[in-house]
Short mmCIF file of C-alpha atoms and ligand atoms in Angstrom, two decimals:
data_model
loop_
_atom_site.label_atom_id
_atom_site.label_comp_id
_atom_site.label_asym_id
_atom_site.label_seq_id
_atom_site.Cartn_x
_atom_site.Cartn_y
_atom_site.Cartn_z
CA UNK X 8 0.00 0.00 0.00
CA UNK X 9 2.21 2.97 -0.86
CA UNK X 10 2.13 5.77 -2.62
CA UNK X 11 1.66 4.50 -6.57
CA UNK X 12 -2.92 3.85 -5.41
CA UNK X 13 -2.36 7.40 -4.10
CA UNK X 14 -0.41 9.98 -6.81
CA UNK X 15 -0.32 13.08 -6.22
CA UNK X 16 0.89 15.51 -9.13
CA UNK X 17 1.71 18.45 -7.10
CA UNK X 18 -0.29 21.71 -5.46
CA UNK X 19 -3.11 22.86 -7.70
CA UNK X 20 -4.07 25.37 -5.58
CA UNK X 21 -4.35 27.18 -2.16
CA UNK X 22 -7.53 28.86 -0.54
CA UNK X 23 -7.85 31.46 1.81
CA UNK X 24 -10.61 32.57 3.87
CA UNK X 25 -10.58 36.22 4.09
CA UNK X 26 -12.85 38.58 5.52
CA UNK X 27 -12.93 41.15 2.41
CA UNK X 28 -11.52 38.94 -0.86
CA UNK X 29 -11.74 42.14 -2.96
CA UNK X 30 -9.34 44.03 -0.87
CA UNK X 31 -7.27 40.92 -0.29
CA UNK X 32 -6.84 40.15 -3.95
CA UNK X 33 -5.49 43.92 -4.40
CA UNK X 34 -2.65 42.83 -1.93
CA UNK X 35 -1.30 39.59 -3.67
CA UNK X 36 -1.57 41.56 -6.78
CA UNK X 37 0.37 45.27 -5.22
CA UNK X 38 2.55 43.53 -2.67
CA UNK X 39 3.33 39.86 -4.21
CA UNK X 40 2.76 40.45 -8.06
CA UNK X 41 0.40 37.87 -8.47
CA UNK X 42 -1.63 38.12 -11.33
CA UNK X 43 -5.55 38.48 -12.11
CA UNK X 44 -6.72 35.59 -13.43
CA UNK X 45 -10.20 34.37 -12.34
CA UNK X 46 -13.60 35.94 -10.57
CA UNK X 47 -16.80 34.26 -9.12
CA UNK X 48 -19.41 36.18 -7.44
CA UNK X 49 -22.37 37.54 -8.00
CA UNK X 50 -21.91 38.37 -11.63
CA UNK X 51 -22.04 34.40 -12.07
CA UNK X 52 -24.88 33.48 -10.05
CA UNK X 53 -23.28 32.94 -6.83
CA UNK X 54 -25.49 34.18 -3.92
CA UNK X 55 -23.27 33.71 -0.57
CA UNK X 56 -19.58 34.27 -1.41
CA UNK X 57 -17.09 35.87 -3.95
CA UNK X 58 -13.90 34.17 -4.90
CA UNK X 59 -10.92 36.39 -6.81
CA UNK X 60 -8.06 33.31 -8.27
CA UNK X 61 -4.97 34.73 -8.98
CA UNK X 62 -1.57 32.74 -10.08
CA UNK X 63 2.10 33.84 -10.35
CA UNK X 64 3.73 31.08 -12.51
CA UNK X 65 2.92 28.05 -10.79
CA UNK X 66 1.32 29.02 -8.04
CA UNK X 67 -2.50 29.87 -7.41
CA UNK X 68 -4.23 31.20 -4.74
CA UNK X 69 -8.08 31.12 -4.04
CA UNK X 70 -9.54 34.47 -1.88
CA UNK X 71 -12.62 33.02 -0.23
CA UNK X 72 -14.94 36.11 1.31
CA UNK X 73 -18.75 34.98 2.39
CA UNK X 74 -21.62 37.28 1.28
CA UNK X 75 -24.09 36.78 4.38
CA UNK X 76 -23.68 36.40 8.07
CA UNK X 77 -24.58 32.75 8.35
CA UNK X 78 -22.33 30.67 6.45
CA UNK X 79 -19.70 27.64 6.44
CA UNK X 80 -17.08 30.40 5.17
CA UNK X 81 -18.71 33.38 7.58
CA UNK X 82 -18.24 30.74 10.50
CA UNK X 83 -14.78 29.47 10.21
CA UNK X 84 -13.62 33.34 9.41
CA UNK X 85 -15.30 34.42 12.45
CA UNK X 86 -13.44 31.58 14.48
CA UNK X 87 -9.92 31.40 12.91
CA UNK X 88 -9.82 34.90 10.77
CA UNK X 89 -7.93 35.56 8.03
CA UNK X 90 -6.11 31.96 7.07
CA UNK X 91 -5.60 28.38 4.58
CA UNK X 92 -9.09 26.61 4.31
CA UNK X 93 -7.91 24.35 1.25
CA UNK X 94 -4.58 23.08 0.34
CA UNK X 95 -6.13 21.67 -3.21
CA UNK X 96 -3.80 18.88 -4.47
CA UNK X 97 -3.84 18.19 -8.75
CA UNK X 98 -4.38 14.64 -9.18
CA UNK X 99 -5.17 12.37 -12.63
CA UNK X 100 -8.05 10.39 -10.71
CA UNK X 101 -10.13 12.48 -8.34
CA UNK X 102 -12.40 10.23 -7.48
CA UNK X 103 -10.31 7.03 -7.20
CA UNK X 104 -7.79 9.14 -4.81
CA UNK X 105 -10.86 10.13 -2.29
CA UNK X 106 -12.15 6.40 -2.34
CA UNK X 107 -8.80 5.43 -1.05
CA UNK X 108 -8.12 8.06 1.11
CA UNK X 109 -11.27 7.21 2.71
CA UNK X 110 -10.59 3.93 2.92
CA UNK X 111 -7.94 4.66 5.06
CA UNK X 112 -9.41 6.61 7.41
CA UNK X 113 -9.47 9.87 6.14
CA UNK X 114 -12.57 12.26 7.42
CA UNK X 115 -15.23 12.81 4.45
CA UNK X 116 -15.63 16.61 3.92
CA UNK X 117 -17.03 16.22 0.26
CA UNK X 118 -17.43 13.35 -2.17
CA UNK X 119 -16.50 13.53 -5.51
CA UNK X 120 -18.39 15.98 -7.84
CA UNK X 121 -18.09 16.87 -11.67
CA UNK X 122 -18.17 20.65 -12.60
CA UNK X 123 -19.43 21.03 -16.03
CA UNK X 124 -18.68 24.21 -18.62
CA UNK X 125 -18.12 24.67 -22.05
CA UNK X 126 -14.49 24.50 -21.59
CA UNK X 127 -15.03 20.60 -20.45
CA UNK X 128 -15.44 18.94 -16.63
CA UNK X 129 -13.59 18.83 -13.41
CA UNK X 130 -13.99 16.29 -10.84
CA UNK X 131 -13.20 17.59 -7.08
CA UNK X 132 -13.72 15.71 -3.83
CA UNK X 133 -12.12 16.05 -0.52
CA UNK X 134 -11.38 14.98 2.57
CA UNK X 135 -10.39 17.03 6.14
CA UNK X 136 -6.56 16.83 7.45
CA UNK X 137 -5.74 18.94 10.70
CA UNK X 138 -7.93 21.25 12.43
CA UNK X 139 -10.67 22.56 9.70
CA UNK X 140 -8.23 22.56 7.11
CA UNK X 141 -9.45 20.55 3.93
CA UNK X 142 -7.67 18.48 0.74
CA UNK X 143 -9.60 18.91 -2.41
CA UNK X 144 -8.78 16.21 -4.92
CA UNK X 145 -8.68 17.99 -8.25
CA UNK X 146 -8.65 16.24 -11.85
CA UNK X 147 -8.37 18.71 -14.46
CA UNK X 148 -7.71 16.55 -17.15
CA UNK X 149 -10.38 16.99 -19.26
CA UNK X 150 -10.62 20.79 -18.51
CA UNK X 151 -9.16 23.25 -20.99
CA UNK X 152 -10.74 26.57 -19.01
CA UNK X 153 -8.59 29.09 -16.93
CA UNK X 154 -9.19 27.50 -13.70
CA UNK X 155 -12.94 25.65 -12.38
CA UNK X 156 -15.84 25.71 -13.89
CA UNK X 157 -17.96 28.42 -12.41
CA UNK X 158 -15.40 31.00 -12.47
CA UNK X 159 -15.20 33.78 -15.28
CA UNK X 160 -12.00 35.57 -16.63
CA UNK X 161 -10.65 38.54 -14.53
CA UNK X 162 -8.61 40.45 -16.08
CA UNK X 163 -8.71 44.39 -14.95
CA UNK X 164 -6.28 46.75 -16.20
CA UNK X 165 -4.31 46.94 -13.02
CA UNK X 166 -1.22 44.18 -13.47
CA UNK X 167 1.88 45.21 -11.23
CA UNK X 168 4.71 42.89 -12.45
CA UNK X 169 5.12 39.32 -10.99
CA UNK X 170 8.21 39.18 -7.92
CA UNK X 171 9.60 36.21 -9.50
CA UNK X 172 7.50 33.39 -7.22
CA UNK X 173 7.63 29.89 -9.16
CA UNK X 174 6.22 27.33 -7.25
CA UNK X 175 4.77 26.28 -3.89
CA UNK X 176 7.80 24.69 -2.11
CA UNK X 177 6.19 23.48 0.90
CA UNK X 178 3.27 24.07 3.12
CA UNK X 179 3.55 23.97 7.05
CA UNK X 180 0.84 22.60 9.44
CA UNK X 181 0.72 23.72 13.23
CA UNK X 182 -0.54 21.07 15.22
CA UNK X 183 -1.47 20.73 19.13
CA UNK X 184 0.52 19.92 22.05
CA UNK X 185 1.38 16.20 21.41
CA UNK X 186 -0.77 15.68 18.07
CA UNK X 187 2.43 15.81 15.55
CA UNK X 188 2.83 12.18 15.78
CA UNK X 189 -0.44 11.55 15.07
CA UNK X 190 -1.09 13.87 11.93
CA UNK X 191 2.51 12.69 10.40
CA UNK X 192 1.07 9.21 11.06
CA UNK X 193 -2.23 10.25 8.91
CA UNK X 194 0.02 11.25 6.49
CA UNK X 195 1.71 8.28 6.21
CA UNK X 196 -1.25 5.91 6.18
CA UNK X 197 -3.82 7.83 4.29
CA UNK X 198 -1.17 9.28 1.73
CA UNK X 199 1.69 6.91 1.71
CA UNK X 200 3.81 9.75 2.64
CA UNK X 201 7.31 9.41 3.88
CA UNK X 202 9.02 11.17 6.97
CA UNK X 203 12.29 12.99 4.64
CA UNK X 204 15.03 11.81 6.46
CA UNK X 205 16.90 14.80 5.97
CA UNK X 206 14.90 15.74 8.94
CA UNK X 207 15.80 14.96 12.10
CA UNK X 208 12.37 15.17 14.45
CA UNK X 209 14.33 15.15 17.77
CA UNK X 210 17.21 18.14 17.69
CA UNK X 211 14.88 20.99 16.70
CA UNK X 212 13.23 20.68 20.19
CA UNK X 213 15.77 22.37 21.88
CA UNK X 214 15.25 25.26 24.46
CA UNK X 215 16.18 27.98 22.27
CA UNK X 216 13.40 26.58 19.02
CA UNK X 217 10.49 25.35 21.38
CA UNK X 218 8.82 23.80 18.55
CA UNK X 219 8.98 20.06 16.65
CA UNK X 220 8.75 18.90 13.36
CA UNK X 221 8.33 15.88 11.62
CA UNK X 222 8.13 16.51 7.49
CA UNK X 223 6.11 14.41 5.57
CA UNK X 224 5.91 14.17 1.83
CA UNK X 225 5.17 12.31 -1.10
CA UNK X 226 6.97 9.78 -3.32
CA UNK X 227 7.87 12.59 -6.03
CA UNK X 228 8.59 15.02 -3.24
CA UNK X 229 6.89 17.89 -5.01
CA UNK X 230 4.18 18.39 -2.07
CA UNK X 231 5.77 18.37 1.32
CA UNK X 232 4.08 19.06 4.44
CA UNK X 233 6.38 19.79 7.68
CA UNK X 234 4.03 19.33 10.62
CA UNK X 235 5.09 21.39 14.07
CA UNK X 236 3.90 21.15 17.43
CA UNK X 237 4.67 23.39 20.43
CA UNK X 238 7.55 22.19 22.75
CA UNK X 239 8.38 23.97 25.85
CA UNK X 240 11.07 26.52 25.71
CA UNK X 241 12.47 29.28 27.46
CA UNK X 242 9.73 31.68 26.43
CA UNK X 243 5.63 30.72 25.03
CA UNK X 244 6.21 28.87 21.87
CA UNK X 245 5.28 30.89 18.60
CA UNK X 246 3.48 27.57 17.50
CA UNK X 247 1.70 28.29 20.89
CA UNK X 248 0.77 31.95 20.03
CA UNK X 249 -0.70 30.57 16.63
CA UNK X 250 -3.11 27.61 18.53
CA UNK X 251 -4.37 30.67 20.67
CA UNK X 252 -4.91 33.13 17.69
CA UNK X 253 -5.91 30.67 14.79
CA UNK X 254 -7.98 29.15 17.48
CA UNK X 255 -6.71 25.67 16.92
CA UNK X 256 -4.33 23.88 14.62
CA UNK X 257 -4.02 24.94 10.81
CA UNK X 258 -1.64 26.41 8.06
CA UNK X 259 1.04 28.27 9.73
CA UNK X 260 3.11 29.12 6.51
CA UNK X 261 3.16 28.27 2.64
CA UNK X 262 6.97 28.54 1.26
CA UNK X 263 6.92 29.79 -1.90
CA UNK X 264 10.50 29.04 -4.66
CA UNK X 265 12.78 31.66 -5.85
CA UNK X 266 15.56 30.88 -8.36
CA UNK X 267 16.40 34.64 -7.73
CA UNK X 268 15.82 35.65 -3.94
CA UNK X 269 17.92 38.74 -4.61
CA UNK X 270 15.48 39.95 -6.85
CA UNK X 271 12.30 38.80 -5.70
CA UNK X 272 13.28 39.87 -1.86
CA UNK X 273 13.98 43.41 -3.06
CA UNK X 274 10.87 43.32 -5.10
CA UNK X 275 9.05 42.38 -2.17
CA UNK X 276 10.64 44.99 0.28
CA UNK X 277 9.73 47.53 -1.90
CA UNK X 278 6.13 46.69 -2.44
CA UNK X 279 5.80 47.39 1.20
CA UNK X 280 5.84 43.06 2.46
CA UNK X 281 7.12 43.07 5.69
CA UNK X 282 10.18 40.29 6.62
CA UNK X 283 10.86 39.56 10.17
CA UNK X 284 13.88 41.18 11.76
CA UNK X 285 17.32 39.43 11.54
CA UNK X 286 19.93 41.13 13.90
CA UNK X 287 23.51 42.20 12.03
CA UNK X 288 24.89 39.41 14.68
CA UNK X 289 23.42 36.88 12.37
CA UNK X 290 26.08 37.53 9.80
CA UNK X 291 28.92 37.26 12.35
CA UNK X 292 29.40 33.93 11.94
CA UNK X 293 27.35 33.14 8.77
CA UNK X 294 30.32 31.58 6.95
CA UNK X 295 31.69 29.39 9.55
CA UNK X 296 27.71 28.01 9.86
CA UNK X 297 27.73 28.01 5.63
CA UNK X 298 30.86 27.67 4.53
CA UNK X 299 30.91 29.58 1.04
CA UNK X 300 28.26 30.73 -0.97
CA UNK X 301 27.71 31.99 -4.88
CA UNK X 302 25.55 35.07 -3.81
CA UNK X 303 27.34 37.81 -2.88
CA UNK X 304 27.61 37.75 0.98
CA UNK X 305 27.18 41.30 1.79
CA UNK X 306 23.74 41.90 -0.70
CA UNK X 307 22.47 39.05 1.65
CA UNK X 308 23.25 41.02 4.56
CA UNK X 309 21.58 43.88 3.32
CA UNK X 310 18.33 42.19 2.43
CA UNK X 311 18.36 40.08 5.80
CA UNK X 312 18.24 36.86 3.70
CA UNK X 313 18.72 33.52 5.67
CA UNK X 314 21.24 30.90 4.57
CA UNK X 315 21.53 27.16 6.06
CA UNK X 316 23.12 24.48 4.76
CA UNK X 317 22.90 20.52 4.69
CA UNK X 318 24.49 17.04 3.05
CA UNK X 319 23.58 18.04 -0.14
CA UNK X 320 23.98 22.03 -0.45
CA UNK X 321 22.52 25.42 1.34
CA UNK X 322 19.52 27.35 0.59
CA UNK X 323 18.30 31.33 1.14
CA UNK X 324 15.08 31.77 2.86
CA UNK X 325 13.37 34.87 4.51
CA UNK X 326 9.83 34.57 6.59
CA UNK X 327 7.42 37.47 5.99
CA UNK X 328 5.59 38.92 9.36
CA UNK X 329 1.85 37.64 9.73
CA UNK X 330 -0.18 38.72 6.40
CA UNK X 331 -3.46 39.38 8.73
CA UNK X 332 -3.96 41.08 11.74
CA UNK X 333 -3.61 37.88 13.86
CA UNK X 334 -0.33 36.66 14.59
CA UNK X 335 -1.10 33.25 12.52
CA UNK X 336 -0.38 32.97 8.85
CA UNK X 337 2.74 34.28 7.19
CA UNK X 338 4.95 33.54 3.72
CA UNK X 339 8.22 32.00 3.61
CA UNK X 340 10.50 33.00 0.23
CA UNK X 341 13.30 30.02 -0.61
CA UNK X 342 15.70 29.50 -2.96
CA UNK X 343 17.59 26.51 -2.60
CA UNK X 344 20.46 25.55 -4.03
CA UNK X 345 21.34 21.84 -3.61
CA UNK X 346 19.65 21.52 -0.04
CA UNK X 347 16.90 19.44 0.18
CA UNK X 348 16.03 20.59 4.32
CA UNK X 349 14.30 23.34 5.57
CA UNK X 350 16.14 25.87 7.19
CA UNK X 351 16.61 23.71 10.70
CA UNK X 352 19.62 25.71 11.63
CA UNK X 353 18.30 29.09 11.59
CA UNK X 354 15.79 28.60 14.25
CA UNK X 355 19.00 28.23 16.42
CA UNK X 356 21.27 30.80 14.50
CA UNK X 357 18.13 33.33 14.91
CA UNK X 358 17.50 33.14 18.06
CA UNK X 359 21.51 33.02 19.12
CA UNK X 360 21.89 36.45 17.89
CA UNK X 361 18.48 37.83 19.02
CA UNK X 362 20.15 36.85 22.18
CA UNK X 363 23.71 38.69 21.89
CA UNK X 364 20.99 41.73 20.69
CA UNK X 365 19.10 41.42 23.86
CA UNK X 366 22.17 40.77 26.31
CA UNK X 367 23.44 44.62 24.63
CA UNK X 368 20.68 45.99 25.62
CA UNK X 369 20.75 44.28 29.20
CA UNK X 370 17.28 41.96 28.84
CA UNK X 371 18.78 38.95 28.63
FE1 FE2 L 23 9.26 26.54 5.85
#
């Protein structure tokens, strides 16, 4: 029973539950450069909710607002705000890969359907994962429209340029105290995911990261899901803070690929996205953490890029601050070059020199 009853051809999309889609759409279009590509509302019959699509290269992303007080959508954005309902993964057989994945155990949250238009018929179905977050099965094979049927073309005159995003690396799930084991374990039975063994579970629970992670993913390894749950630290996990805010487990980032983080991290900055803080002590002792690197080190001091490295090469990441006004969701940027991991040594590296910053200041 592996993976070959269950394939998975990568992330078709990702949707987020937003309290005002219109406004939200204008922000992945200003801020991220993602482009217009898809509308369903009112102007196509809908009665209770609007969705804006909008894709940059490989990635899409759904903007989910409800039109009336008493809905599905209106409830879980009242509960959890802003944040990842649907994680939608592309597969050849929708139907076939719900059947199993119910047959596994997986929790029904919709059986297969077929969406008709004149651009031909897409089957969806899905089943729930952690907390109220859903996977929707989609088979677009026989589908030759811009993106479901339902939606319309949107395609306003208002285009900023793209910031050079290419793919959905990976997609992290916070979990409660004690349930990664348990989700990892759904992934591995309902799935056939693997645990990447690039990853060790136990060292990242030290007292400086206060958080653990097992990452699962599929045979192909193009959709990987690292699973945290809160450890206890020195100080309230951040995993904790999101459980309080999101008000349970769910989505805590989506890492989006770079093959130019230069560029794309300036285009970002200057769109007004907002990057957590990394202290100049981070760079102190960058290359005897990373050895040598291609990019030029001192541009990656100046854009506060993140390097770690592994077996098999390094990679460049930066975390964005929370894109809502809870402190739950936010967007990682990666480039990697060679390294298959996820960044495991800057949780350490971080907060090291966030601690030489505080001891300066004498709040250590
Ligand atoms: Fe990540």
């Amino acid at each position: 029973m592996k993976n070959s009853c269950l394939p998975l051809l990568g992330t078709d999309y990702v949707e987020f539950y937003v309290g005002n889609a219109k406004q939200a759409a204008h922000f992945y279009q200003s801020a991220f450069g993602f482009q217009p590509l898809a509308f369903a509302g009112l102007e196509t019959g809908l009665k209770d909710r609007v969705s804006y699509v909008l894709r940059q290269d490989k990635i899409t992303f759904v903007l989910t607002s409800s039109l009336v007080p008493n809905s599905d959508i209106a409830a879980h954005h009242q509960k959890h705000g802003d944040g990842v309902k649907v994680i939608a993964l592309w597969v050849d057989n929708a139907s076939s890969v719900y059947q199993e994945a119910v047959a596994r155990g997986a929790r029904s949250y919709q059986t297969p359907q077929i969406l008709k238009d004149e651009n031909g018929e897409v089957v969806t179905a899905g089943v729930y994962t952690y907390g109220e977050t859903v996977h929707l099965f989609i088979e677009r094979k026989n589908y030759r429209g811009t993106f479901l049927p339902g939606f319309i073309e949107w395609n306003p005159t208002y285009k900023p340029e793209n910031t050079g995003l290419l793919f959905v690396d990976h997609i992290v799930g916070n979990v409660g105290w004690g349930e990664m084991d348990q989700v990892a374990e759904y992934y591995r039975t309902v799935f056939g995911f693997d645990q990447l063994i690039s990853f060790d579970d136990k060292d990242i629970s030290t007292e400086y990261t206060a958080l653990k992670s097992k990452v699962m993913a599929n045979d192909n390894f193009w959709v990987k899901f690292p699973i945290n749950e809160p450890a206890k630290g020195l100080k309230k996990s951040q995993i904790e803070e999101f459980l309080d805010f999101y008000v349970g487990p769910g989505p805590q980032h989506v890492a989006m690929a770079t093959d130019d983080i230069s560029h794309t991290i300036t285009a970002l900055r200057s769109r007004g996205v907002e990057f957590l803080d990394v202290p100049d002590s981070y760079y102190n002792t960058i290359t005897s953490r990373v050895g040598t690197i291609e990019e030029n080190l001192d541009e990656m001091k100046k854009l506060r890029i993140l390097i770690d490295r592994d077996d098999e090469g390094y990679l460049l990441q930066l975390f964005t601050k929370p894109v809502q006004d809870r402190p739950t969701f936010f967007f990682e940027i990666i480039q990697r070059k060679g390294a298959k991991s996820f960044g495991k040594g800057n949780f350490k590296a971080l907060f090291e020199s966030i601690e030489i910053e505080q001891s300066k200041r004498g709040t250590l």
